[in-house]
Amino acid sequence: MTGDWRAGFLAPRLRWVQVAKTARSRGLAALQDEHRLELAACDFTTGEVRRLGVPTDGFIDSAWVAADATSAFFLADEGGNELGHVHRVTLDDTNAIGDMTPGLPDYALRGADVSADGETLVLDIVTDEGYDLVCLPARGTPVASPRHLVRTVHEAWNCRVSADGTVATLDTTDHAPGTRRFAVTAYDTATGAVLGRLILPSPGAANAVCFSPHPGDQRVLIASQRAGDRSGVLVWDPVGDTIVELLEETAATVVPLDWSPDGRHALLCVELLSAQWLERVDLRTGERERLDLPTGSFRSPYLRTSQFGAGGSVLASHEHGMSPLRLIAWHAPSRHRVLLGGDGSPDRAGFEHVVFPSSDGTQIQGWLARPTGTGPFPAVVHCHGGPHVSVADEFTPAARAWVDHGFAYLTVNYRGSSGRGRAFEEQIHGDVGHWELEDLAAAHRWLVDEGISVGGEILINGESYGGFLVLYALGRQPELWAAGIGEVVLADWELTHHDSPLAMRRLDEMLFGGPPETHGDLYRERSPLTYVDEVRAPILLWQGSNDTRTPPGQVVAYAERLVARNHPFELHWFEGGHGFGDEGGHLAHLDRAIAFARNAVGG
Ligand SMILES: CSCC[C@H](NC=O)C(=O)N[C@@H](Cc1ccccc1)C(=O)O
């Protein structure tokens, strides 16, 4: 670790990069600097990254580049509330912006795609009426009302459209409401007629990744997950009604990412506990080739992906614990070079991969960063959001900040995290908070047993679902934690449910097995607010005033209870939604968090 974490934190860096489908030497990126997180047009050949003046929220699925890279589409919301309209911004010098759906009410978005011929835009929009798959021209003057293909009241994510715009898919749960065991449903974009539905045997799930790049070819690349931790890749033709099972893994998790522009290969990310690597698979022969790239990670759910580039290359979005995103072009074995990003410094040691047993013997995996020296150190146990995502070896400037202030930092892929198979992911459904807290207690135990830390000097920190875990742990395991630090936290499930849009309510219903009207006892039993009087440790919270995922009211209710008990806490509000837009604000928060933590451990 180095002492330059502040500069590393504030230096401009890429958060994600998207490659245009038919102009693969250009694309779109999210560029983070001290003050803003905004969209930028990229030329991978010249290395130019041009800011568009359009704010974004860090999720890769909040903006999409047009197939020919002449424009991009993004959800323009109100102050980060994630409700609004999709707008188009031209990627020429004018940066002209226009509303694509002026006739619609505000909506949340759960997917979008543009056809390779550049003509058709499909959107998965969510209002309180349900999830609607709509289709509209991607070019020219916006139409008054887009073509409505289907409405469902059950969760439906991630729409895709074929190269010629005639077939669209939606990942649906109508066959298994209240789960995320998605099926892929294909629709005729002219009529909305269902062309086919790919349902894997329960508890399997299928997700559409992308269509064949060739107009007239309606085959779709599918990510499959099945019982017994099996993950695989299928090629499904909803029109010809054929399925080709390309490959399946049991030991590792395999996730298809892209279909090459010449139609010959699929790009895969293979994940095995501590490692991620990219492979290319020949779609005719099934032959697999591992790409020789630096160690680190190449994708992160919702946040970052790797894709094919121009001329048969692969554009790897590479990160590791101490190195921000860099776009590496892989051409052939031993022939790759950095096109964009990184911080220019040579690779340095970052996270250590660690594994420890939980109370039931399940091995839990995490990433540890620690100061040099023998310790023991005060420590931060970090809980990611989601819950169904996982932390890979990825750039975590906060970890560097904690370590440079003498703390060990352990981020935990607790039960419910993705990447360990369906059973691991779904074990928390109907039992929210139980196994996660067992796993966090195991992390605490492991830090002490290994001599990395001592019992009274371990804090818990997390954001969003991880913020729920912070408050829940403080109330249910008050003897373990020296302090709690949360960002965009969830303090009460029922209040959250009532203040949330449908797109978020469906997540609560999946986690609890139903809405508060029928499962109220469980919602209350698993809410931090129920245990607020048990909390002993000081609390520091940071919350967005326009957040629709972890809305303000439920945190205010929690804070009022702390005030009534005269319990030490700080609640800071920022102008924004479910996360910080500016690293300056984030840095101020981190400065405060480290001072607060030092005070809590008597440092
Ligand atoms: C009800 S838990 C809080 C909402 C949750 N946010 C963070 O944990 C959330 O929005 N989950 C989304 C996906 C997501 C995952 C990670 C970060 C942001 C969003 C969901 O599962 O629908």
PDB file of N, CA and C in Angstrom, residues 43 66 68 91 111 147 165 171 248 338 360 378 383 402 411 428 490 498 504 539 553 564 575 580 589:
ATOM      1  N   ASP A  43     -12.839   6.973 -28.347  1.00  0.00           N
ATOM      2  CA  ASP A  43     -12.254   6.411 -29.559  1.00  0.00           C
ATOM      3  C   ASP A  43     -11.092   5.533 -29.091  1.00  0.00           C
ATOM      4  N   ALA A  66     -25.291   3.630 -29.234  1.00  0.00           N
ATOM      5  CA  ALA A  66     -25.915   3.168 -30.486  1.00  0.00           C
ATOM      6  C   ALA A  66     -24.928   2.285 -31.238  1.00  0.00           C
ATOM      7  N   ASP A  68     -23.760   2.240 -34.187  1.00  0.00           N
ATOM      8  CA  ASP A  68     -22.734   2.881 -35.016  1.00  0.00           C
ATOM      9  C   ASP A  68     -21.971   3.962 -34.237  1.00  0.00           C
ATOM     10  N   LEU A  91     -23.250  11.850 -30.362  1.00  0.00           N
ATOM     11  CA  LEU A  91     -21.837  11.777 -29.968  1.00  0.00           C
ATOM     12  C   LEU A  91     -20.936  12.575 -30.917  1.00  0.00           C
ATOM     13  N   GLY A 111     -33.796  -2.417 -18.460  1.00  0.00           N
ATOM     14  CA  GLY A 111     -33.044  -2.933 -19.597  1.00  0.00           C
ATOM     15  C   GLY A 111     -33.279  -2.079 -20.828  1.00  0.00           C
ATOM     16  N   ARG A 147     -44.149   1.424 -29.628  1.00  0.00           N
ATOM     17  CA  ARG A 147     -44.969   0.211 -29.776  1.00  0.00           C
ATOM     18  C   ARG A 147     -44.850  -0.617 -28.502  1.00  0.00           C
ATOM     19  N   GLY A 165     -33.668  -6.029 -35.874  1.00  0.00           N
ATOM     20  CA  GLY A 165     -34.741  -5.369 -35.111  1.00  0.00           C
ATOM     21  C   GLY A 165     -36.077  -6.093 -35.139  1.00  0.00           C
ATOM     22  N   ASP A 171     -36.091 -11.033 -20.196  1.00  0.00           N
ATOM     23  CA  ASP A 171     -35.893 -12.073 -19.175  1.00  0.00           C
ATOM     24  C   ASP A 171     -37.080 -11.980 -18.220  1.00  0.00           C
ATOM     25  N   GLU A 248     -20.802 -26.317 -20.336  1.00  0.00           N
ATOM     26  CA  GLU A 248     -21.292 -26.203 -18.956  1.00  0.00           C
ATOM     27  C   GLU A 248     -20.137 -26.454 -18.006  1.00  0.00           C
ATOM     28  N   VAL A 338      -2.528  -1.742 -23.423  1.00  0.00           N
ATOM     29  CA  VAL A 338      -3.516  -0.903 -22.750  1.00  0.00           C
ATOM     30  C   VAL A 338      -3.939   0.216 -23.690  1.00  0.00           C
ATOM     31  N   ASP A 360     -21.952 -23.023   9.866  1.00  0.00           N
ATOM     32  CA  ASP A 360     -22.433 -24.321   9.373  1.00  0.00           C
ATOM     33  C   ASP A 360     -21.367 -25.032   8.535  1.00  0.00           C
ATOM     34  N   PRO A 378      -6.671  -2.413  13.964  1.00  0.00           N
ATOM     35  CA  PRO A 378      -8.124  -2.253  13.937  1.00  0.00           C
ATOM     36  C   PRO A 378      -8.613  -2.662  12.545  1.00  0.00           C
ATOM     37  N   CYS A 383     -19.457  -4.973   3.836  1.00  0.00           N
ATOM     38  CA  CYS A 383     -20.544  -5.763   3.232  1.00  0.00           C
ATOM     39  C   CYS A 383     -20.982  -5.064   1.947  1.00  0.00           C
ATOM     40  N   TRP A 402      -8.407   3.065   4.007  1.00  0.00           N
ATOM     41  CA  TRP A 402      -8.432   2.462   5.345  1.00  0.00           C
ATOM     42  C   TRP A 402      -7.049   1.916   5.710  1.00  0.00           C
ATOM     43  N   THR A 411     -13.480  -7.376   2.841  1.00  0.00           N
ATOM     44  CA  THR A 411     -14.796  -7.347   2.206  1.00  0.00           C
ATOM     45  C   THR A 411     -15.242  -8.788   1.990  1.00  0.00           C
ATOM     46  N   ILE A 428     -30.706 -17.066   1.295  1.00  0.00           N
ATOM     47  CA  ILE A 428     -31.213 -15.986   2.154  1.00  0.00           C
ATOM     48  C   ILE A 428     -32.687 -15.684   1.882  1.00  0.00           C
ATOM     49  N   LEU A 490     -30.508   0.493   4.624  1.00  0.00           N
ATOM     50  CA  LEU A 490     -31.908   0.087   4.768  1.00  0.00           C
ATOM     51  C   LEU A 490     -32.142  -0.257   6.238  1.00  0.00           C
ATOM     52  N   HIS A 498     -43.093   0.536   1.354  1.00  0.00           N
ATOM     53  CA  HIS A 498     -44.182   1.471   1.079  1.00  0.00           C
ATOM     54  C   HIS A 498     -43.703   2.719   0.350  1.00  0.00           C
ATOM     55  N   MET A 504     -38.552  -1.811  -7.236  1.00  0.00           N
ATOM     56  CA  MET A 504     -37.841  -2.183  -6.011  1.00  0.00           C
ATOM     57  C   MET A 504     -38.701  -3.055  -5.101  1.00  0.00           C
ATOM     58  N   ILE A 539     -22.743   5.013  15.493  1.00  0.00           N
ATOM     59  CA  ILE A 539     -23.142   4.782  14.090  1.00  0.00           C
ATOM     60  C   ILE A 539     -22.890   6.045  13.276  1.00  0.00           C
ATOM     61  N   GLY A 553     -37.289   8.137   4.323  1.00  0.00           N
ATOM     62  CA  GLY A 553     -38.193   8.058   5.472  1.00  0.00           C
ATOM     63  C   GLY A 553     -37.798   7.003   6.496  1.00  0.00           C
ATOM     64  N   ALA A 564     -34.077   9.378  20.521  1.00  0.00           N
ATOM     65  CA  ALA A 564     -34.885   9.148  21.725  1.00  0.00           C
ATOM     66  C   ALA A 564     -34.066   8.442  22.809  1.00  0.00           C
ATOM     67  N   GLU A 575     -27.152  15.448  -1.553  1.00  0.00           N
ATOM     68  CA  GLU A 575     -28.121  15.714  -2.611  1.00  0.00           C
ATOM     69  C   GLU A 575     -27.901  14.661  -3.689  1.00  0.00           C
ATOM     70  N   PHE A 580     -22.956   8.160  -4.324  1.00  0.00           N
ATOM     71  CA  PHE A 580     -22.310   9.451  -4.519  1.00  0.00           C
ATOM     72  C   PHE A 580     -22.013   9.642  -6.001  1.00  0.00           C
ATOM     73  N   HIS A 589     -16.668  12.032   2.931  1.00  0.00           N
ATOM     74  CA  HIS A 589     -17.312  11.016   3.755  1.00  0.00           C
ATOM     75  C   HIS A 589     -16.272  10.056   4.328  1.00  0.00           C
TER      76      HIS A 589
END
